[in-house]
Amino acid sequence: MWKHERVMSERRSIGPSDRVRLRSLVGRGFAWHPHEIRSAPRRLLQRFPAVPVRRGRVVGRGFLAVYADAMQKYLFVSPCLVLALHIACQAAEPAPQGAKKPNVVILLADDLGYADVGFQGCRDIPTPHIDSLAQNGVRCTNGYVSGPYCSPTRAGLLTGRYQQRFGHEFNPSTEDSGLALTETTMAERFADAGYATGLVGKWHLGGLPKFRPPQRGFGDFFGFLGGAHAYFPQPLTDVYRGDKATGETGYLTDAFGREAVAFIDRHKSRPFFLYLAFNAVHTPMQATDERLKRFESIDDPKRRTYAAMLVAMDEAIGQVLGKLHAEGLDRDTLIFFFSDNGGPTMKGTTINGSRNTPLRGSKRTTLEGGVRVPFVVQWPARLSAGKVYDQPIIQLDIQPTALAAAGIAAQPNQKLDGVNLLPFLSGETAAKPHETLYWRLGEQMAIRDGDWKLVRYDSTADGETGGAVTPPRLYDLAHDVGEAHDLTAEQPDTVKKLEMRWQAWSNQMASPAWGPGGRTK
């Protein structure tokens, strides 16, 4: 009997429910026989470190990493299975010893206006910490999100896939609605690769226990589960740490900044993935008195409160950046900043005083004002400071970019829609990341192909009532970023081509799993 081996008598496959028990056993130095892992998901196996095996040499992670001679002689595995496992092992082999993996931080704003940060030209609200990301990183002037709503954008972000592929077209509307359990999240990929993973802030991807962050790859979670939350506690009973309510008493944006800094402090000695998802500047409009006093010169009370809320988020981001710098981690940390959708400026949305100038449209529309957002990528070790990138990118690109930076191999069966942006942002290639981008929200649609954009949108954006969707309208974004001049009459062939291309994409998507309307066909 091997010194570090425990043979289980039950010949059954290992499923996700065994995860906690497996971690405990591996932590005590136990190995596993092939009859226990034969049908276990490879993603699960890769979570456990390799252990010494007699006459076997460790070449990777998990029990897949044992050389064939030891497996055949002592573990009674067929040669075919040995070969398959050996090939899988080589694909999963980690980066060489000593190679430093970058930390990854996603800073997500909620309902931020396109024109409301300094690097986008804002003059009445100072955002020095957010602006520093653009100064020290790459500002993406054509940064998009895959949905004009809070939850769908988050679903696309964490999966790297158009959320319509798995029915997450609208905000969750029933108790049993949430991010599809068939999807693998970015947090799970990072956890599998040995990263510490944390979410601080807003979740909005399902409230039932099976949907919650601790079950979707986040080892640390501090935040709330729904789509909006009061900023002042009473104390709050639905702000969670893990699965337990905290009784938080601080102003919520400040609390999120505090907890993000604490996460970095706890995990500074190992690579980490931090998703800091603010609910600022989403309604309700609530700010501290001290911050409101700074903006007494702003006459509009809603804009004044919005400014105070945005400054609170900027200060929290400053705390995170300051902590990274203090710990000497800033050079090796890849940071993304963007908003989940455009500012809500249209009647019937959560109007908060935001501005989307020079774009037309609002949150909840497929016009540029609903899906085009401030977008910055910073990684001093790899990307030049102060660069401006003008080709269209989308938040779906964040997962493949972050995984590539960390040296984590893509999973072909995951079928990501995003691409690794690093060769494009670094200037290694002059090609475009995307020739075409697509949107669908019920009867609303849009397709951007080059500079052409074909769009059907909620006519409420034009001041009409009833919420009818417009006929298709064509815009040349190179000369008309405000989508003011419809060219459908002048360009009928372009309209037809884009309609056919969008339809072919839409046919590949699933029907909405919940929400208004049916599948747009």
Coordinates of C-alpha atoms in Angstrom, one line a residue:
M1 CA 0.0 0.0 0.0
W2 CA 1.4 3.4 -0.9
K3 CA 2.1 5.8 1.9
H4 CA 0.1 8.6 0.5
E5 CA -2.8 6.7 -1.0
R6 CA -6.3 6.0 0.0
V7 CA -8.4 3.6 -2.1
M8 CA -12.1 4.1 -2.0
S9 CA -14.2 1.0 -2.3
E10 CA -17.1 2.8 -4.0
R11 CA -16.7 2.7 -7.8
R12 CA -18.6 5.8 -8.7
S13 CA -17.9 9.1 -10.5
I14 CA -17.1 12.3 -8.7
G15 CA -19.5 15.1 -9.1
P16 CA -19.5 18.7 -8.0
S17 CA -21.2 17.7 -4.7
D18 CA -18.0 15.9 -3.7
R19 CA -15.9 19.0 -4.1
V20 CA -15.6 19.9 -0.4
R21 CA -14.8 16.3 0.6
L22 CA -12.3 16.0 -2.1
R23 CA -10.5 19.2 -1.1
S24 CA -10.3 17.9 2.4
L25 CA -8.8 14.6 1.4
V26 CA -6.3 16.0 -1.1
G27 CA -5.3 18.5 1.6
R28 CA -4.3 15.6 3.8
G29 CA -2.2 14.0 1.1
F30 CA -4.5 11.4 -0.4
A31 CA -4.3 10.3 -4.1
W32 CA -7.2 8.9 -6.1
H33 CA -7.6 5.8 -8.2
P34 CA -8.7 6.1 -11.8
H35 CA -11.9 4.3 -11.2
E36 CA -12.9 7.3 -9.1
I37 CA -12.0 9.9 -11.6
R38 CA -12.8 8.2 -14.9
S39 CA -16.1 10.1 -15.5
A40 CA -15.3 13.2 -13.4
P41 CA -15.3 16.5 -15.2
R42 CA -11.8 17.5 -16.2
R43 CA -12.5 21.0 -14.8
L44 CA -13.1 19.5 -11.4
L45 CA -10.0 17.3 -11.5
Q46 CA -7.8 20.2 -12.3
R47 CA -8.7 21.9 -9.0
F48 CA -6.7 19.5 -6.9
P49 CA -2.9 19.6 -6.7
A50 CA -0.7 16.7 -7.8
V51 CA 0.6 14.4 -5.1
P52 CA 3.7 12.1 -5.1
V53 CA 3.1 8.7 -6.7
R54 CA 5.5 5.8 -6.6
R55 CA 7.6 5.6 -9.8
G56 CA 5.4 8.3 -11.3
R57 CA 6.7 11.8 -12.2
V58 CA 4.4 14.8 -11.8
V59 CA 4.0 16.7 -15.1
G60 CA 0.9 18.7 -14.4
R61 CA -2.0 19.2 -12.0
G62 CA -4.3 16.6 -10.5
F63 CA -4.2 12.9 -10.9
L64 CA -4.1 13.3 -14.7
A65 CA -0.5 14.2 -14.2
V66 CA 0.9 10.8 -13.4
Y67 CA 3.1 9.2 -16.1
A68 CA 1.7 6.2 -18.0
D69 CA 4.2 3.7 -16.6
A70 CA 3.1 4.2 -13.1
M71 CA -0.6 4.3 -14.0
Q72 CA -0.4 1.0 -16.0
K73 CA 1.7 -0.9 -13.5
Y74 CA 0.0 0.1 -10.3
L75 CA -3.4 1.6 -11.2
F76 CA -4.6 -1.0 -13.8
V77 CA -5.7 1.5 -16.5
S78 CA -6.1 0.5 -20.1
P79 CA -3.5 1.9 -22.5
C80 CA -6.1 3.8 -24.4
L81 CA -7.2 5.6 -21.2
V82 CA -3.6 6.3 -20.3
L83 CA -3.0 7.9 -23.7
A84 CA -6.1 10.0 -23.4
L85 CA -5.2 11.2 -19.9
H86 CA -1.7 11.9 -20.9
I87 CA -2.9 14.1 -23.8
A88 CA -5.3 15.9 -21.5
C89 CA -2.5 16.5 -19.0
Q90 CA -0.3 18.1 -21.6
A91 CA -3.2 20.5 -22.6
A92 CA -3.7 21.4 -19.0
E93 CA 0.0 21.8 -18.0
P94 CA 0.4 25.0 -16.0
A95 CA 2.9 27.8 -16.7
P96 CA 6.5 27.1 -15.9
Q97 CA 7.7 27.4 -12.3
G98 CA 8.6 31.0 -11.6
A99 CA 6.4 32.5 -14.2
K100 CA 4.4 35.3 -12.6
K101 CA 0.7 35.2 -13.2
P102 CA -1.0 38.6 -13.2
N103 CA -3.8 39.6 -10.9
V104 CA -7.1 40.5 -12.6
V105 CA -9.5 43.2 -11.4
I106 CA -12.8 44.1 -13.1
L107 CA -14.3 47.5 -12.0
L108 CA -17.9 47.7 -13.1
A109 CA -20.0 50.8 -12.8
D110 CA -23.8 50.6 -12.9
D111 CA -25.9 52.9 -15.1
L112 CA -22.9 55.3 -15.7
G113 CA -23.4 57.9 -18.4
Y114 CA -21.1 57.9 -21.4
A115 CA -20.1 61.5 -20.8
D116 CA -19.7 61.4 -17.0
V117 CA -16.0 60.7 -16.4
G118 CA -13.1 63.0 -17.0
F119 CA -11.5 61.0 -19.8
Q120 CA -14.8 61.2 -21.7
G121 CA -14.8 65.0 -21.3
C122 CA -16.9 65.5 -18.2
R123 CA -16.3 68.9 -16.5
D124 CA -18.7 69.1 -13.6
I125 CA -17.8 65.8 -11.8
P126 CA -14.1 65.1 -11.0
T127 CA -13.1 61.4 -11.4
P128 CA -9.3 61.5 -11.0
H129 CA -8.9 57.8 -10.0
I130 CA -11.0 56.5 -12.9
D131 CA -9.2 58.9 -15.2
S132 CA -5.8 57.6 -14.0
L133 CA -6.8 54.2 -15.6
A134 CA -7.0 55.9 -19.0
Q135 CA -3.8 57.8 -18.4
N136 CA -1.9 54.6 -17.5
G137 CA -3.7 52.2 -19.8
V138 CA -5.7 52.0 -23.0
R139 CA -8.9 54.0 -23.6
C140 CA -11.2 52.2 -25.9
T141 CA -13.4 54.7 -27.7
N142 CA -15.7 52.0 -29.2
G143 CA -16.3 50.0 -26.1
Y144 CA -19.6 48.1 -26.0
V145 CA -21.6 45.8 -23.8
S146 CA -23.8 43.0 -25.2
G147 CA -27.0 44.2 -23.5
P148 CA -28.6 47.5 -22.6
Y149 CA -29.7 46.1 -19.2
C150 CA -27.9 45.3 -16.0
S151 CA -28.2 41.5 -15.6
P152 CA -27.8 40.4 -19.3
T153 CA -24.5 42.4 -19.5
R154 CA -23.3 40.6 -16.4
A155 CA -24.2 37.2 -17.8
G156 CA -22.3 38.0 -20.9
L157 CA -19.3 39.3 -18.9
L158 CA -18.9 36.2 -16.7
T159 CA -19.4 33.7 -19.5
G160 CA -17.7 35.4 -22.4
R161 CA -20.7 34.5 -24.5
Y162 CA -23.6 36.3 -26.0
Q163 CA -26.2 35.9 -23.1
Q164 CA -28.9 35.2 -25.7
R165 CA -27.2 31.8 -26.3
F166 CA -28.5 30.6 -23.0
G167 CA -31.8 32.6 -22.7
H168 CA -30.5 35.4 -20.5
E169 CA -32.0 38.2 -22.6
F170 CA -33.7 40.2 -19.9
N171 CA -33.3 40.9 -16.2
P172 CA -34.3 37.9 -14.1
S173 CA -38.0 38.2 -13.4
T174 CA -38.9 35.0 -11.5
E175 CA -37.6 33.4 -8.3
D176 CA -36.0 30.5 -10.3
S177 CA -34.3 32.7 -12.9
G178 CA -30.6 33.2 -12.9
L179 CA -27.4 32.6 -14.7
A180 CA -27.8 29.2 -16.4
L181 CA -26.1 26.4 -14.4
T182 CA -24.9 24.9 -17.7
E183 CA -22.6 27.9 -18.1
T184 CA -19.0 28.1 -16.8
T185 CA -18.1 31.4 -15.2
M186 CA -14.9 33.3 -15.4
A187 CA -14.5 32.9 -11.7
E188 CA -14.7 29.1 -12.0
R189 CA -12.0 29.2 -14.6
F190 CA -9.7 31.3 -12.4
A191 CA -10.4 29.1 -9.4
D192 CA -9.5 26.0 -11.4
A193 CA -6.2 27.6 -12.2
G194 CA -5.4 28.3 -8.5
Y195 CA -6.4 31.9 -8.3
A196 CA -8.1 33.4 -5.3
T197 CA -11.5 34.7 -6.5
G198 CA -13.7 37.4 -5.0
L199 CA -16.9 39.3 -5.8
V200 CA -17.6 42.6 -4.0
G201 CA -20.8 44.3 -4.8
K202 CA -23.9 43.6 -7.0
W203 CA -24.6 40.1 -8.3
H204 CA -28.0 40.3 -10.1
L205 CA -27.6 36.8 -11.6
G206 CA -30.1 34.9 -9.4
G207 CA -31.0 34.8 -5.7
L208 CA -31.6 31.1 -5.0
P209 CA -28.7 29.4 -3.3
K210 CA -27.8 27.4 -6.5
F211 CA -27.2 30.7 -8.4
R212 CA -25.3 32.6 -5.7
P213 CA -21.7 33.7 -6.1
P214 CA -20.2 31.0 -3.7
Q215 CA -21.7 28.3 -6.0
R216 CA -20.4 30.0 -9.2
G217 CA -16.7 30.1 -8.5
F218 CA -16.3 33.0 -6.1
G219 CA -14.4 32.0 -3.0
D220 CA -15.1 35.3 -1.3
F221 CA -18.3 37.3 -1.7
F222 CA -19.5 40.5 0.0
G223 CA -22.5 42.2 -1.5
F224 CA -26.1 41.9 -2.4
L225 CA -28.0 39.5 -4.7
G226 CA -30.6 41.7 -6.5
G227 CA -30.5 44.4 -9.1
A228 CA -30.7 47.5 -6.8
H229 CA -30.1 48.4 -3.2
A230 CA -30.4 51.3 -0.8
Y231 CA -27.0 52.9 0.0
F232 CA -27.7 53.7 3.6
P233 CA -28.1 50.7 6.0
Q234 CA -30.8 50.3 8.5
P235 CA -28.7 48.1 9.3
L236 CA -28.8 46.1 6.1
T237 CA -29.8 42.5 6.5
D238 CA -29.5 41.5 2.9
V239 CA -25.9 42.3 2.4
Y240 CA -24.0 39.1 2.5
R241 CA -20.6 37.8 3.3
G242 CA -20.6 34.4 1.7
D243 CA -24.1 33.0 2.4
K244 CA -24.6 34.9 5.7
A245 CA -26.2 38.4 6.2
T246 CA -23.7 40.9 7.6
G247 CA -25.7 43.7 9.2
E248 CA -23.6 46.2 7.3
T249 CA -23.8 49.7 8.7
G250 CA -21.7 51.8 6.2
Y251 CA -22.5 53.7 3.1
L252 CA -22.6 50.9 0.6
T253 CA -20.2 52.3 -1.9
D254 CA -17.7 52.9 0.9
A255 CA -18.2 49.4 2.2
F256 CA -17.5 47.9 -1.2
G257 CA -14.3 49.9 -1.4
R258 CA -13.3 48.7 2.1
E259 CA -14.0 45.1 1.3
A260 CA -12.2 45.2 -2.0
V261 CA -9.1 46.5 -0.3
A262 CA -9.4 43.8 2.4
F263 CA -9.7 41.1 -0.3
I264 CA -6.4 42.3 -1.9
D265 CA -4.8 42.3 1.5
R266 CA -5.8 38.7 2.3
H267 CA -4.7 37.4 -1.0
K268 CA -1.7 39.6 -2.0
S269 CA 0.7 36.7 -1.8
R270 CA -1.0 34.7 -4.6
P271 CA -2.6 35.6 -7.9
F272 CA -6.2 36.8 -7.5
F273 CA -9.3 37.6 -9.5
L274 CA -11.4 40.4 -8.1
Y275 CA -14.8 41.4 -9.6
L276 CA -15.8 44.8 -8.0
A277 CA -19.3 45.4 -9.2
F278 CA -20.6 48.7 -7.9
N279 CA -24.3 49.5 -7.7
A280 CA -23.3 53.2 -8.1
V281 CA -24.7 55.1 -9.8
H282 CA -27.9 53.2 -10.1
T283 CA -31.0 54.5 -8.2
P284 CA -32.0 55.1 -5.5
M285 CA -30.4 58.5 -5.5
Q286 CA -28.6 58.6 -2.1
A287 CA -25.3 60.2 -1.2
T288 CA -23.5 61.3 2.0
D289 CA -24.0 64.9 3.2
E290 CA -20.3 65.6 3.1
R291 CA -20.1 64.7 -0.6
L292 CA -23.3 66.5 -1.5
K293 CA -21.8 69.7 -0.1
R294 CA -19.0 69.5 -2.7
F295 CA -21.5 70.0 -5.5
E296 CA -23.7 72.8 -4.2
S297 CA -22.9 74.6 -7.5
I298 CA -24.9 72.1 -9.5
D299 CA -28.4 73.4 -9.7
D300 CA -30.2 70.2 -10.7
P301 CA -30.7 68.2 -7.5
K302 CA -30.7 64.8 -9.2
R303 CA -27.4 65.7 -11.1
R304 CA -26.0 66.9 -7.8
T305 CA -26.7 63.6 -6.0
Y306 CA -25.5 61.7 -9.0
A307 CA -22.2 63.6 -8.8
A308 CA -21.8 62.8 -5.1
M309 CA -22.5 59.1 -5.8
L310 CA -20.1 59.0 -8.6
V311 CA -17.3 60.6 -6.5
A312 CA -17.9 58.0 -3.9
M313 CA -17.3 55.3 -6.5
D314 CA -14.2 57.1 -7.8
E315 CA -12.8 57.3 -4.2
A316 CA -13.4 53.6 -3.7
I317 CA -11.6 52.8 -6.9
G318 CA -8.8 55.1 -5.7
Q319 CA -8.5 53.0 -2.6
V320 CA -8.2 49.8 -4.6
L321 CA -5.5 51.4 -6.9
G322 CA -3.7 52.7 -3.9
K323 CA -3.6 49.3 -2.2
L324 CA -2.3 47.7 -5.4
H325 CA 0.4 50.3 -5.5
A326 CA 1.3 50.0 -1.8
E327 CA 1.7 46.2 -2.2
G328 CA 3.8 46.5 -5.3
L329 CA 1.1 44.8 -7.4
D330 CA 0.0 47.5 -9.7
R331 CA 2.4 46.6 -12.6
D332 CA 1.3 43.0 -12.7
T333 CA -2.4 43.6 -12.3
L334 CA -4.7 43.6 -15.4
I335 CA -7.6 46.0 -14.8
F336 CA -10.8 46.6 -16.8
F337 CA -13.2 49.5 -16.1
F338 CA -16.5 49.9 -17.9
S339 CA -20.3 50.4 -17.3
D340 CA -22.9 47.7 -17.5
N341 CA -25.0 49.8 -20.0
G342 CA -25.5 53.4 -20.9
G343 CA -27.0 56.1 -18.7
P344 CA -30.7 55.8 -18.1
T345 CA -31.9 59.1 -19.6
M346 CA -35.2 57.8 -21.1
K347 CA -38.7 58.0 -19.5
G348 CA -39.5 54.6 -18.0
T349 CA -35.9 53.8 -16.9
T350 CA -34.1 54.4 -13.6
I351 CA -33.3 58.0 -14.5
N352 CA -30.4 59.2 -12.4
G353 CA -29.1 62.4 -13.8
S354 CA -26.5 60.8 -16.2
R355 CA -25.6 62.1 -19.6
N356 CA -24.7 60.1 -22.7
T357 CA -23.5 63.0 -25.0
P358 CA -22.8 62.8 -27.9
L359 CA -24.7 59.6 -28.2
R360 CA -28.4 59.2 -28.7
G361 CA -30.5 56.8 -26.7
S362 CA -30.5 55.4 -23.2
K363 CA -30.3 52.3 -21.1
R364 CA -32.9 49.8 -22.3
T365 CA -32.3 50.8 -26.0
T366 CA -30.1 49.3 -28.7
L367 CA -29.0 52.8 -29.8
E368 CA -25.4 53.8 -29.0
G369 CA -26.5 55.5 -25.8
G370 CA -27.7 52.1 -24.5
V371 CA -24.8 49.9 -25.4
R372 CA -21.7 52.0 -25.9
V373 CA -19.9 52.7 -22.6
P374 CA -16.7 54.2 -21.2
F375 CA -14.1 51.4 -21.4
V376 CA -10.5 51.2 -20.2
V377 CA -7.9 48.4 -20.0
Q378 CA -4.8 48.9 -17.9
W379 CA -1.8 46.5 -17.5
P380 CA 1.5 48.3 -17.1
A381 CA 3.5 45.2 -17.6
R382 CA 2.1 44.6 -21.1
L383 CA 0.1 47.7 -22.4
S384 CA 1.4 51.1 -23.2
A385 CA 0.2 54.0 -21.1
G386 CA -2.1 56.7 -22.5
K387 CA -3.0 54.8 -25.7
V388 CA -6.3 55.3 -27.5
Y389 CA -7.8 52.3 -29.3
D390 CA -10.6 53.0 -31.8
Q391 CA -11.7 49.6 -33.1
P392 CA -14.9 48.1 -31.6
I393 CA -14.5 45.8 -28.6
I394 CA -17.1 44.4 -26.3
Q395 CA -17.3 43.2 -22.7
L396 CA -17.5 39.6 -23.9
D397 CA -13.7 40.0 -24.7
I398 CA -12.8 40.4 -21.0
Q399 CA -12.9 36.7 -20.2
P400 CA -10.7 35.5 -23.1
T401 CA -8.3 38.4 -22.5
A402 CA -7.9 37.8 -18.8
L403 CA -7.5 34.0 -19.3
A404 CA -4.9 34.5 -21.9
A405 CA -3.0 36.9 -19.6
A406 CA -3.1 34.3 -16.9
G407 CA -1.9 31.6 -19.2
I408 CA -5.2 29.6 -18.8
A409 CA -6.0 27.6 -21.9
A410 CA -9.3 28.2 -23.6
Q411 CA -11.9 25.4 -23.5
P412 CA -13.1 24.8 -27.1
N413 CA -16.4 23.4 -25.9
Q414 CA -17.2 26.6 -24.1
K415 CA -17.5 28.4 -27.5
L416 CA -16.6 31.9 -26.3
D417 CA -17.8 34.8 -28.5
G418 CA -15.2 37.2 -27.1
V419 CA -11.6 37.4 -28.2
N420 CA -8.2 37.9 -26.6
L421 CA -7.6 41.7 -26.9
L422 CA -4.0 41.7 -25.9
P423 CA -2.5 41.4 -29.4
F424 CA -4.8 44.2 -30.6
L425 CA -4.3 46.6 -27.6
S426 CA -0.6 46.1 -27.6
G427 CA -0.2 46.8 -31.3
E428 CA 1.1 43.3 -32.1
T429 CA -1.6 43.1 -34.8
A430 CA -3.4 45.7 -36.9
A431 CA -6.3 43.5 -37.5
K432 CA -9.8 44.2 -36.0
P433 CA -10.9 42.1 -33.0
H434 CA -14.4 42.0 -34.5
E435 CA -15.8 42.5 -37.9
T436 CA -19.4 42.4 -36.6
L437 CA -21.2 42.8 -33.3
Y438 CA -24.8 41.9 -32.5
W439 CA -27.6 42.9 -30.1
R440 CA -31.1 41.6 -29.3
L441 CA -33.5 42.7 -26.6
G442 CA -37.0 41.3 -27.4
E443 CA -38.1 43.1 -30.6
Q444 CA -35.2 45.6 -30.4
M445 CA -32.1 44.6 -32.4
A446 CA -28.8 46.1 -33.7
I447 CA -25.9 45.0 -35.7
R448 CA -22.6 46.9 -36.2
D449 CA -20.6 45.8 -39.2
G450 CA -17.6 48.1 -39.7
D451 CA -18.9 51.6 -39.4
W452 CA -22.4 50.6 -40.5
K453 CA -25.1 50.1 -37.8
L454 CA -28.6 48.8 -38.5
V455 CA -30.9 49.2 -35.5
R456 CA -34.5 48.8 -34.3
Y457 CA -35.0 50.5 -31.0
D458 CA -37.6 51.5 -28.4
S459 CA -39.3 54.6 -29.8
T460 CA -39.6 56.0 -26.3
A461 CA -36.1 57.3 -27.0
D462 CA -37.7 59.6 -29.6
G463 CA -40.3 60.9 -27.1
E464 CA -43.1 58.6 -28.3
T465 CA -45.4 56.8 -25.9
G466 CA -46.4 53.1 -25.9
G467 CA -43.0 51.6 -26.3
A468 CA -43.3 50.6 -29.9
V469 CA -40.2 49.4 -31.7
T470 CA -39.0 51.4 -34.7
P471 CA -38.5 50.0 -38.2
P472 CA -34.9 49.3 -39.2
R473 CA -32.7 52.4 -39.4
L474 CA -29.2 52.6 -40.8
Y475 CA -26.4 54.8 -39.6
D476 CA -22.8 55.5 -40.6
L477 CA -21.1 55.7 -37.2
A478 CA -17.9 57.0 -38.7
H479 CA -19.7 60.3 -39.6
D480 CA -22.8 60.1 -37.4
V481 CA -22.1 58.8 -33.9
G482 CA -25.3 60.5 -32.7
E483 CA -27.4 58.3 -35.0
A484 CA -29.3 61.3 -36.4
H485 CA -29.3 60.6 -40.2
D486 CA -31.1 57.5 -41.3
L487 CA -29.6 56.1 -44.6
T488 CA -32.0 53.2 -45.2
A489 CA -33.4 54.9 -48.4
E490 CA -29.9 55.6 -49.8
Q491 CA -28.4 52.2 -48.9
P492 CA -31.0 49.5 -49.5
D493 CA -28.4 46.8 -50.3
T494 CA -26.5 47.5 -47.1
V495 CA -29.8 47.3 -45.2
K496 CA -30.6 43.9 -46.7
K497 CA -27.1 42.5 -46.2
L498 CA -27.1 43.5 -42.5
E499 CA -30.6 42.2 -41.9
M500 CA -29.7 38.9 -43.3
R501 CA -26.5 38.7 -41.3
W502 CA -28.3 39.7 -38.0
Q503 CA -31.0 37.1 -38.8
A504 CA -28.5 34.3 -39.2
W505 CA -26.9 35.2 -35.9
S506 CA -30.3 35.5 -34.1
N507 CA -31.3 32.0 -35.4
Q508 CA -28.4 30.6 -33.4
M509 CA -29.6 32.1 -30.2
A510 CA -32.0 30.6 -27.7
S511 CA -35.5 31.9 -26.9
P512 CA -35.6 34.2 -23.8
A513 CA -35.8 32.1 -20.7
W514 CA -38.0 34.7 -19.1
G515 CA -39.2 38.3 -19.6
P516 CA -41.4 40.0 -22.1
G517 CA -41.9 38.9 -25.7
G518 CA -40.7 35.8 -27.5
R519 CA -37.8 35.1 -29.7
T520 CA -37.2 37.7 -32.4
K521 CA -37.4 35.7 -35.7

